[in-house]
XYZ file of N, CA, C and O in Angstrom:
316
model
N -2.907 6.981 4.200
C -3.188 6.013 5.283
C -2.703 4.608 4.950
O -2.825 4.458 3.583
N -2.725 3.760 5.765
C -2.186 2.558 5.378
C -3.275 1.437 4.749
O -4.312 1.636 5.077
N -2.687 0.486 3.874
C -3.497 -0.554 3.456
C -3.391 -1.765 4.160
O -2.357 -2.127 4.382
N -4.473 -2.359 4.830
C -4.521 -3.728 5.278
C -5.180 -4.694 4.522
O -6.046 -4.609 3.782
N -4.608 -5.849 4.894
C -5.190 -7.128 4.276
C -6.132 -7.749 5.219
O -5.987 -7.968 6.390
N -7.253 -8.298 4.510
C -8.289 -8.857 5.263
C -8.611 -10.076 4.485
O -8.580 -10.141 3.300
N -9.473 -11.069 5.303
C -9.741 -12.414 4.477
C -11.100 -12.759 5.069
O -11.452 -13.003 6.141
N -12.006 -12.812 3.844
C -13.336 -13.144 4.274
C -13.372 -14.692 4.073
O -12.650 -15.199 3.366
N -14.060 -15.407 5.105
C -14.048 -16.827 5.173
C -14.789 -17.347 3.956
O -14.479 -18.439 3.508
N -15.781 -16.709 3.289
C -16.486 -17.030 2.120
C -15.874 -16.604 0.748
O -15.841 -17.337 -0.172
N -15.327 -15.274 0.792
C -15.161 -14.692 -0.588
C -13.662 -14.552 -0.620
O -13.212 -14.483 -1.905
N -12.763 -14.769 0.188
C -11.177 -14.787 0.154
C -10.687 -13.381 0.697
O -11.338 -12.513 1.214
N -9.546 -13.151 0.198
C -8.745 -11.928 0.691
C -9.182 -10.630 -0.019
O -9.751 -10.830 -1.105
N -8.913 -9.591 0.630
C -9.308 -8.279 0.129
C -8.307 -7.326 0.840
O -7.955 -7.483 2.014
N -8.232 -6.011 0.253
C -7.437 -4.965 1.038
C -8.423 -3.871 1.190
O -9.378 -3.544 0.374
N -8.099 -3.127 2.088
C -8.855 -1.862 2.700
C -7.866 -0.765 3.126
O -6.865 -1.046 3.651
N -8.169 0.480 2.792
C -7.589 1.505 3.458
C -8.146 2.233 4.692
O -9.445 2.351 4.472
N -7.490 2.173 5.862
C -8.142 2.748 7.022
C -6.985 3.442 7.773
O -5.996 3.194 7.762
N -7.587 4.161 8.685
C -6.450 4.852 9.581
C -5.849 3.756 10.418
O -6.414 2.836 10.847
N -4.768 4.159 11.125
C -3.912 3.282 11.821
C -4.708 2.721 13.165
O -4.697 1.923 13.944
N -5.694 3.795 13.609
C -6.297 3.740 14.750
C -7.489 2.633 14.707
O -8.104 2.008 15.640
N -7.671 2.114 13.387
C -8.797 1.045 13.110
C -8.130 -0.142 12.564
O -8.729 -1.051 12.148
N -6.621 -0.398 12.963
C -6.049 -1.614 12.455
C -6.548 -2.980 12.894
O -6.687 -3.852 12.002
N -7.150 -2.939 13.894
C -7.490 -4.160 14.439
C -8.935 -4.486 14.235
O -9.499 -5.471 14.788
N -9.904 -3.613 13.793
C -11.371 -3.780 13.583
C -11.600 -4.815 12.391
O -10.924 -4.342 11.349
N -12.420 -5.520 12.583
C -12.921 -6.243 11.403
C -13.656 -5.187 10.359
O -14.052 -4.437 10.661
N -13.364 -5.653 9.002
C -13.996 -4.895 7.998
C -14.995 -5.590 7.142
O -14.810 -6.921 7.052
N -16.048 -5.021 6.719
C -17.033 -5.782 5.943
C -16.468 -6.223 4.636
O -15.768 -5.286 3.960
N -16.740 -7.561 4.142
C -16.139 -7.862 2.880
C -16.831 -7.067 1.708
O -18.090 -6.923 1.829
N -16.277 -6.650 0.755
C -16.796 -5.890 -0.472
C -17.827 -6.671 -1.179
O -18.613 -5.967 -1.783
N -17.591 -8.153 -1.193
C -18.722 -8.742 -1.964
C -19.978 -9.208 -1.181
O -21.088 -9.038 -1.565
N -19.827 -9.766 0.345
C -20.865 -10.267 0.915
C -21.119 -9.529 2.091
O -22.134 -9.707 2.811
N -20.429 -8.567 2.438
C -20.503 -7.433 3.759
C -20.400 -8.171 4.932
O -20.578 -7.712 5.999
N -19.941 -9.487 5.116
C -19.607 -10.166 6.342
C -18.406 -9.620 6.913
O -17.538 -9.253 6.486
N -18.316 -9.483 8.150
C -17.064 -8.851 8.871
C -16.098 -9.860 8.550
O -16.227 -11.080 8.798
N -14.878 -9.301 8.289
C -13.635 -10.182 7.961
C -12.509 -9.717 8.843
O -12.323 -8.404 8.948
N -11.847 -10.611 9.324
C -10.660 -10.263 10.316
C -9.290 -9.806 9.522
O -9.264 -10.238 8.309
N -8.510 -8.926 9.997
C -7.443 -8.479 9.296
C -6.201 -9.588 9.224
O -6.299 -10.370 10.359
N -5.650 -9.858 8.331
C -4.625 -10.809 8.264
C -3.289 -10.338 8.981
O -3.151 -9.052 9.036
N -2.529 -11.180 9.419
C -1.343 -10.631 10.274
C -0.176 -10.470 9.248
O 0.692 -11.158 9.223
N -0.511 -9.432 8.538
C 0.631 -8.928 7.595
C 0.807 -7.501 7.825
O 0.138 -6.815 8.534
N 2.068 -7.234 7.558
C 2.544 -5.684 7.623
C 1.606 -4.770 6.766
O 1.300 -5.149 5.651
N 1.247 -3.753 7.379
C 0.387 -2.683 6.412
C 1.189 -2.168 5.371
O 2.407 -1.908 5.437
N 0.715 -1.768 4.411
C 1.227 -1.117 3.136
C 1.221 0.389 3.482
O 0.019 0.875 3.606
N 2.180 1.095 3.436
C 2.070 2.696 3.846
C 2.040 3.519 2.600
O 2.250 4.618 2.837
N 2.117 2.868 1.296
C 2.110 3.673 0.162
C 1.478 2.888 -0.920
O 1.165 1.755 -0.704
N 1.200 3.452 -2.044
C 0.701 2.823 -2.991
C 1.516 2.027 -3.861
O 1.124 1.287 -4.818
N 2.900 2.082 -3.660
C 3.741 1.432 -4.357
C 4.334 2.133 -5.826
O 5.198 1.862 -6.423
N 3.745 3.323 -6.111
C 4.043 3.954 -7.284
C 4.079 5.475 -6.671
O 3.532 5.940 -5.877
N 4.887 6.188 -7.499
C 4.932 7.586 -7.285
C 4.746 8.323 -8.573
O 4.784 7.627 -9.650
N 4.298 9.481 -8.426
C 4.085 10.478 -9.629
C 5.215 11.157 -10.058
O 5.971 11.755 -9.067
N 5.735 10.983 -11.375
C 6.943 11.679 -11.855
C 6.349 12.737 -12.725
O 5.566 12.571 -13.798
N 7.091 13.941 -12.750
C 6.743 15.177 -13.630
C 8.096 15.879 -13.490
O 8.266 16.747 -12.762
N 8.814 15.926 -14.669
C 10.022 16.652 -14.692
C 9.814 18.107 -15.172
O 10.513 18.640 -15.748
N 8.451 18.287 -15.300
C 7.977 19.710 -16.013
C 7.878 19.698 -17.496
O 7.698 20.578 -18.062
N 7.998 18.442 -18.080
C 8.093 18.304 -19.608
C 6.629 17.717 -19.998
O 6.407 17.764 -21.179
N 5.678 17.426 -19.112
C 4.495 16.914 -19.561
C 3.709 16.209 -18.449
O 3.914 16.731 -17.246
N 2.626 15.698 -18.736
C 1.914 14.962 -17.614
C 2.533 14.095 -16.946
O 3.414 13.424 -17.246
N 2.230 13.920 -15.597
C 2.599 13.161 -14.540
C 2.345 11.825 -14.960
O 1.214 11.499 -15.326
N 3.276 10.783 -14.781
C 3.098 9.484 -15.159
C 3.499 8.408 -13.965
O 4.349 8.786 -13.091
N 2.627 7.561 -13.824
C 2.851 6.501 -12.589
C 4.073 5.586 -12.950
O 4.148 5.217 -14.157
N 5.019 5.492 -12.002
C 5.897 4.525 -12.169
C 6.439 3.916 -10.984
O 6.051 4.521 -9.688
N 7.195 2.800 -10.844
C 7.441 2.288 -9.401
C 8.447 3.143 -8.750
O 9.276 3.612 -9.453
N 8.284 3.136 -7.420
C 9.115 3.949 -6.556
C 10.404 3.125 -6.635
O 10.630 1.927 -6.884
N 11.661 4.014 -6.228
C 12.966 3.342 -6.436
C 13.644 3.429 -7.749
O 14.723 2.808 -7.830
N 12.936 3.951 -8.682
C 13.475 4.121 -10.033
C 14.520 5.015 -10.051
O 14.922 5.772 -9.192
N 15.333 5.002 -11.238
C 16.516 5.882 -11.351
C 16.142 7.579 -11.226
O 16.961 8.351 -10.753
N 14.852 7.950 -11.486
C 14.396 9.160 -11.321
C 14.018 9.654 -9.870
O 13.986 10.811 -9.623
N 13.856 8.657 -9.159
C 13.501 8.960 -7.733
C 14.517 8.673 -6.728
O 14.671 9.180 -5.586
N 15.721 7.929 -6.986
C 16.733 7.512 -6.197
C 18.094 8.310 -6.759
O 18.374 8.140 -7.897
N 18.649 9.018 -5.741
C 19.813 9.678 -6.190
C 20.988 8.986 -6.757
O 21.142 7.718 -6.062
N 21.577 9.289 -7.655
C 22.783 8.529 -8.272
C 23.894 8.390 -7.189
O 24.276 9.472 -6.685
N 24.671 7.347 -7.141
C 25.762 7.216 -6.102
C 26.889 7.446 -7.158
O 27.024 6.767 -8.046
N 27.903 8.202 -6.740
C 29.114 8.353 -7.398
C 30.142 7.129 -7.066
O 30.022 6.455 -6.058
N 30.604 6.672 -8.259
C 31.566 5.417 -8.199
C 32.963 5.923 -7.329
O 33.250 7.196 -7.246
N 33.646 4.969 -6.938
C 34.834 5.256 -5.968
C 35.709 5.915 -6.901
O 36.551 6.866 -6.361
N 35.886 5.857 -8.236
C 36.798 6.364 -9.035
C 36.313 7.917 -9.345
O 37.331 8.633 -9.439
N 35.137 8.228 -9.174
C 34.745 9.708 -9.435
C 34.826 10.512 -8.257
O 34.871 11.721 -8.516
N 35.215 9.821 -7.236
C 35.336 10.808 -5.824
C 36.625 11.197 -5.598
O 37.621 11.444 -6.170
């Protein structure tokens, strides 16, 4: 589910995970519970990290796009 940004007039910004069908609904502030409108930002569709486990140990979190997640490109000389 996507993560959306909201801003409470009293407490400031916060993020919430909600289904896409609820993207335009105000959400209660986690601090004061007042309804807060969604900020006009693009939703985040992932956590920004992936779980890596090469079968050698427990899974560890690391940023997406790292060398173990992105296939290597062959250089022009190697082709």
